[in-house]
Amino acid sequence: PRYDPCFRITRNTDDLMNLLNYLSFVATPLFLVQTLPAIAAEPDLQDPDIIVVTATRSERALEDVPAAVAVQDMDTLRAQGFTTGTDEFRGVTGVSFRRGEGDGDVFPFVSIRGSTGTDGFLALLDGVPFVGAFEEPLLADIPYDAVERIEVVKGPLSALYGRGAIYGGVNYITRSPAEDSLRASIGAGNDGYYRGSATLSRKLGDKGGLLLGGAYEQDGGWRKNSERRNWSLYAKVDFDLGEKTRLGLSGSYLNRDIEMPNGVPLDSAGRVLAERKPLLALGEPGEQSKGYIGTATLEQGIGERFTLKLTGQYRNFERNNFLNFYDAYGLDTSRNVFGVNGFRGNPRQRVLFGEASLSADLGAHKLIGGISYEDTVNRTLSSWSGQNGFTPQCGFTFFLAEIDWNTGEV
């Protein structure tokens, strides 16, 4: 293949998102243990036993929080048929989601109060950002087996959490390792789908606990070149260093390998011009990504009214992808060919995040203030093996990769 000599450094992933909107992955379970209700009721807002922390960054009864908050209990969700990420949004008023379109299980579309994109809300894991190389929520990599409850805050949270929380925030709160236990689950479906996960909880004497979890998922896909493999690891350690001092350490490792199936050409009447079984593509489109996140949190009580909290986080992500973009100008029904542009990208990101906050309990009032710092380095090398358009650096370029939809020949 010929590669365009021009390259750019960019933070924009609109082209990738547009492509993913045209791809699809489907994995249908062979069976369900229990039928999922059409609507799962939100918790009773007047229940004084429900304590939430996300909307105010402090523990308060749900009925006293001046924000729209929904709390989803994971044990209840599992009893209702929870199978995969975004099921936690079922029945939450003001929140809609869509998955299965494009790489929908990895980059699902979630809308809070009519927001137009997933990037408008912030995903948190135990109150700390859980986002990827481009600030996208990593919903596909949440360690759900270790999660105890989920708090969904509808409305802006940027005053408390900074950028990324324009429309709201979703906080995945993991179980406290206060007892020895082991949880495991397995699932299977058609098209070569299966998933397994396990979570181990252990007490470390009277002062701490350990939580370990891992998951592996594989889906053969319903058409050629649509297989995907995901696996992840999660660890959390809590220590009581003193009567008013608590240290928390956590880490996540994520690894994903995805094949990208191509679309098929249609004529002006919408009729399919090619069979779906053969792979009609330039090369072997796909994406490989891996990353890890490490977090440390220290809480120190000061007197009877004040609490100091220090948080540090390191994130590192790398992706390698090769994709095909359909170009309508390359369609020639007289020759049975259509045209694509091949795109190759290698984005990398390193993030250092630090935060310090001081909260005060003044009886009838609770105050909190803090400061955060983030240092981000993004590097992206993009190249094209076909281009139909104009760029200031390269001028006009009119060449495409033509694919015969009968033979698959490029």
Coordinates of N, CA and C in Angstrom, one line a residue, residues 8-103:
R8 N 0.7 14.2 11.1 CA 0.3 15.3 12.0 C 0.3 14.8 13.4
I9 N 0.4 15.7 14.4 CA 0.2 15.4 15.8 C -1.1 16.1 16.2
T10 N -2.0 15.3 16.8 CA -3.3 15.7 17.0 C -3.9 15.1 18.2
R11 N -4.9 15.7 18.8 CA -5.7 15.1 19.9 C -7.1 14.8 19.5
N12 N -7.4 15.0 18.2 CA -8.7 14.8 17.7 C -9.0 13.4 17.2
T13 N -10.0 12.8 17.8 CA -10.3 11.4 17.4 C -11.7 11.4 16.7
D14 N -12.1 12.5 16.1 CA -13.4 12.5 15.4 C -13.5 11.5 14.3
D15 N -12.4 11.3 13.5 CA -12.4 10.4 12.4 C -12.6 9.0 12.9
L16 N -11.9 8.6 14.0 CA -12.0 7.3 14.5 C -13.4 7.0 15.0
M17 N -14.0 8.0 15.7 CA -15.3 7.9 16.2 C -16.3 7.7 15.1
N18 N -16.1 8.5 14.0 CA -17.0 8.4 12.8 C -17.0 7.0 12.2
L19 N -15.8 6.4 12.2 CA -15.7 5.1 11.6 C -16.4 4.1 12.5
L20 N -16.1 4.2 13.8 CA -16.7 3.2 14.7 C -18.2 3.2 14.6
N21 N -18.8 4.4 14.3 CA -20.3 4.5 14.2 C -20.8 3.7 13.0
Y22 N -19.9 3.2 12.1 CA -20.4 2.4 10.9 C -20.1 0.9 11.1
L23 N -19.4 0.6 12.2 CA -19.1 -0.8 12.4 C -20.1 -1.4 13.5
S24 N -20.2 -2.7 13.5 CA -21.1 -3.3 14.5 C -20.5 -4.6 15.0
F25 N -20.8 -4.9 16.3 CA -20.4 -6.1 16.9 C -21.7 -6.6 17.6
V26 N -22.0 -7.9 17.5 CA -23.2 -8.4 18.1 C -22.8 -9.7 18.8
A27 N -23.1 -9.9 20.0 CA -23.0 -11.1 20.8 C -24.2 -11.4 21.6
T28 N -25.0 -12.4 21.2 CA -26.3 -12.7 21.8 C -26.1 -13.8 22.8
P29 N -26.4 -13.7 24.0 CA -26.3 -14.8 25.0 C -27.2 -15.9 24.6
L30 N -26.8 -17.1 24.9 CA -27.6 -18.3 24.6 C -28.8 -18.4 25.6
F31 N -28.5 -17.9 26.8 CA -29.6 -18.0 27.7 C -29.5 -16.9 28.8
L32 N -30.5 -16.6 29.5 CA -30.5 -15.7 30.6 C -31.1 -16.4 31.8
V33 N -30.4 -16.2 32.9 CA -30.9 -16.8 34.1 C -32.2 -16.2 34.6
Q34 N -32.4 -14.9 34.4 CA -33.6 -14.3 34.8 C -34.0 -13.2 33.9
T35 N -35.2 -13.0 33.6 CA -35.7 -12.0 32.7 C -35.4 -10.6 33.3
L36 N -34.8 -9.7 32.4 CA -34.5 -8.3 32.9 C -35.8 -7.5 32.8
P37 N -36.2 -6.8 33.9 CA -37.4 -6.0 33.8 C -37.2 -4.8 32.8
A38 N -38.3 -4.4 32.2 CA -38.2 -3.3 31.3 C -37.7 -2.0 32.0
I39 N -38.1 -1.8 33.2 CA -37.8 -0.6 34.0 C -37.4 -1.0 35.4
A40 N -36.2 -0.6 35.8 CA -35.9 -0.9 37.2 C -36.0 0.4 38.0
A41 N -36.7 0.4 39.1 CA -37.1 1.6 39.8 C -35.8 2.2 40.5
E42 N -35.7 3.5 40.5 CA -34.7 4.2 41.2 C -35.0 4.1 42.7
P43 N -33.9 4.2 43.6 CA -34.2 4.1 45.0 C -35.1 5.2 45.6
D44 N -35.7 4.9 46.7 CA -36.6 5.9 47.3 C -35.8 7.0 47.9
L45 N -36.1 8.2 47.3 CA -35.3 9.4 47.7 C -35.5 9.8 49.2
Q46 N -36.5 9.3 49.8 CA -36.7 9.6 51.2 C -36.1 8.6 52.2
D47 N -35.4 7.6 51.7 CA -34.8 6.6 52.5 C -33.6 7.1 53.2
P48 N -33.7 7.3 54.5 CA -32.6 8.0 55.3 C -31.4 7.1 55.4
D49 N -31.5 5.8 55.0 CA -30.3 4.9 55.1 C -29.4 4.9 53.9
I50 N -29.8 5.6 52.9 CA -29.0 5.7 51.7 C -28.0 6.9 51.8
I51 N -26.8 6.6 51.9 CA -25.7 7.6 52.0 C -25.0 7.7 50.7
V52 N -24.8 8.9 50.2 CA -24.1 9.1 48.9 C -22.9 10.0 49.2
V53 N -21.9 10.0 48.3 CA -20.7 10.8 48.4 C -20.3 11.6 47.2
T54 N -20.8 11.2 46.0 CA -20.3 11.8 44.8 C -20.7 13.2 44.6
A55 N -22.0 13.6 44.8 CA -22.5 14.9 44.5 C -21.9 16.0 45.3
T56 N -21.5 15.7 46.5 CA -20.9 16.8 47.4 C -19.5 16.5 47.8
R57 N -19.0 15.3 47.4 CA -17.6 14.9 47.9 C -17.6 14.7 49.4
S58 N -18.7 14.4 49.9 CA -18.8 14.1 51.4 C -20.0 13.2 51.6
E59 N -20.0 12.5 52.7 CA -21.1 11.6 53.1 C -22.3 12.3 53.5
R60 N -23.4 12.1 52.8 CA -24.7 12.7 53.1 C -25.8 11.8 52.8
A61 N -26.9 11.9 53.5 CA -28.1 11.2 53.2 C -28.6 11.6 51.9
L62 N -29.1 10.7 51.1 CA -29.5 11.0 49.7 C -30.6 12.1 49.7
E63 N -31.5 12.0 50.7 CA -32.6 13.0 50.8 C -32.1 14.4 51.1
D64 N -30.8 14.6 51.6 CA -30.3 15.9 51.9 C -29.4 16.5 50.8
V65 N -29.2 15.7 49.7 CA -28.2 16.1 48.7 C -29.0 17.1 47.7
P66 N -28.4 18.3 47.5 CA -29.1 19.2 46.5 C -28.7 18.9 45.1
A67 N -28.9 17.7 44.6 CA -28.6 17.3 43.3 C -29.5 16.1 42.9
A68 N -29.6 15.8 41.6 CA -30.3 14.7 41.2 C -29.4 13.5 41.1
V69 N -29.6 12.5 42.0 CA -28.7 11.4 42.2 C -29.5 10.1 42.1
A70 N -29.0 9.1 41.4 CA -29.6 7.8 41.3 C -28.5 6.8 41.9
V71 N -28.9 5.9 42.7 CA -28.0 4.9 43.3 C -28.4 3.5 42.8
Q72 N -27.5 2.8 42.2 CA -27.7 1.4 41.7 C -26.8 0.5 42.5
D73 N -27.5 -0.5 43.1 CA -26.8 -1.5 43.9 C -26.5 -2.7 43.0
M74 N -25.2 -3.1 43.0 CA -24.8 -4.1 42.1 C -25.4 -5.5 42.3
D75 N -25.7 -5.9 43.6 CA -26.3 -7.1 43.8 C -27.7 -7.1 43.3
T76 N -28.4 -6.0 43.4 CA -29.8 -5.9 42.8 C -29.7 -5.9 41.3
L77 N -28.7 -5.3 40.7 CA -28.6 -5.3 39.2 C -28.3 -6.7 38.7
R78 N -27.5 -7.5 39.4 CA -27.2 -8.9 39.0 C -28.5 -9.7 39.1
A79 N -29.3 -9.5 40.2 CA -30.5 -10.3 40.3 C -31.5 -9.9 39.2
Q80 N -31.4 -8.7 38.6 CA -32.3 -8.3 37.5 C -31.7 -8.7 36.1
G81 N -30.6 -9.3 36.1 CA -30.0 -9.8 34.8 C -28.9 -9.0 34.2
F82 N -28.2 -8.3 35.1 CA -27.0 -7.5 34.6 C -26.1 -8.4 33.8
T83 N -25.7 -8.0 32.6 CA -24.8 -8.8 31.8 C -23.5 -8.1 31.4
T84 N -23.6 -6.8 31.1 CA -22.5 -6.1 30.6 C -22.6 -4.6 30.9
G85 N -21.5 -3.9 30.7 CA -21.4 -2.5 31.0 C -22.5 -1.7 30.3
T86 N -23.0 -0.6 30.9 CA -24.1 0.2 30.6 C -25.5 -0.3 31.0
D87 N -25.6 -1.6 31.5 CA -26.8 -2.1 32.1 C -27.1 -1.3 33.4
E88 N -26.1 -0.7 34.0 CA -26.3 0.0 35.2 C -27.2 1.3 35.0
F89 N -27.4 1.7 33.7 CA -28.2 2.9 33.4 C -29.6 2.5 33.1
R90 N -30.0 1.3 33.1 CA -31.4 0.9 32.9 C -32.2 1.4 34.0
G91 N -33.3 2.1 33.6 CA -34.3 2.6 34.6 C -33.9 3.9 35.3
V92 N -32.7 4.4 35.0 CA -32.3 5.7 35.6 C -32.9 6.8 34.7
T93 N -33.8 7.5 35.3 CA -34.5 8.6 34.6 C -33.5 9.7 34.2
G94 N -33.7 10.2 33.0 CA -32.8 11.3 32.5 C -31.6 10.8 31.8
V95 N -31.4 9.4 31.8 CA -30.2 8.9 31.2 C -30.6 7.9 30.1
S96 N -30.0 8.0 28.9 CA -30.2 7.0 27.9 C -28.9 6.5 27.4
F97 N -28.8 5.3 26.8 CA -27.6 4.8 26.3 C -27.9 3.9 25.1
R98 N -26.8 3.7 24.3 CA -26.9 2.9 23.1 C -25.6 2.1 23.0
R99 N -25.6 0.9 22.7 CA -24.4 0.1 22.4 C -24.7 -0.9 21.3
G100 N -23.6 -1.5 20.8 CA -23.8 -2.4 19.7 C -23.6 -1.8 18.3
E101 N -23.6 -0.5 18.2 CA -23.4 0.2 17.0 C -21.9 0.7 17.0
G102 N -21.2 0.3 15.9 CA -19.8 0.5 16.0 C -19.2 -0.4 17.0
D103 N -18.1 0.0 17.6 CA -17.5 -0.8 18.7 C -18.2 -0.4 20.0

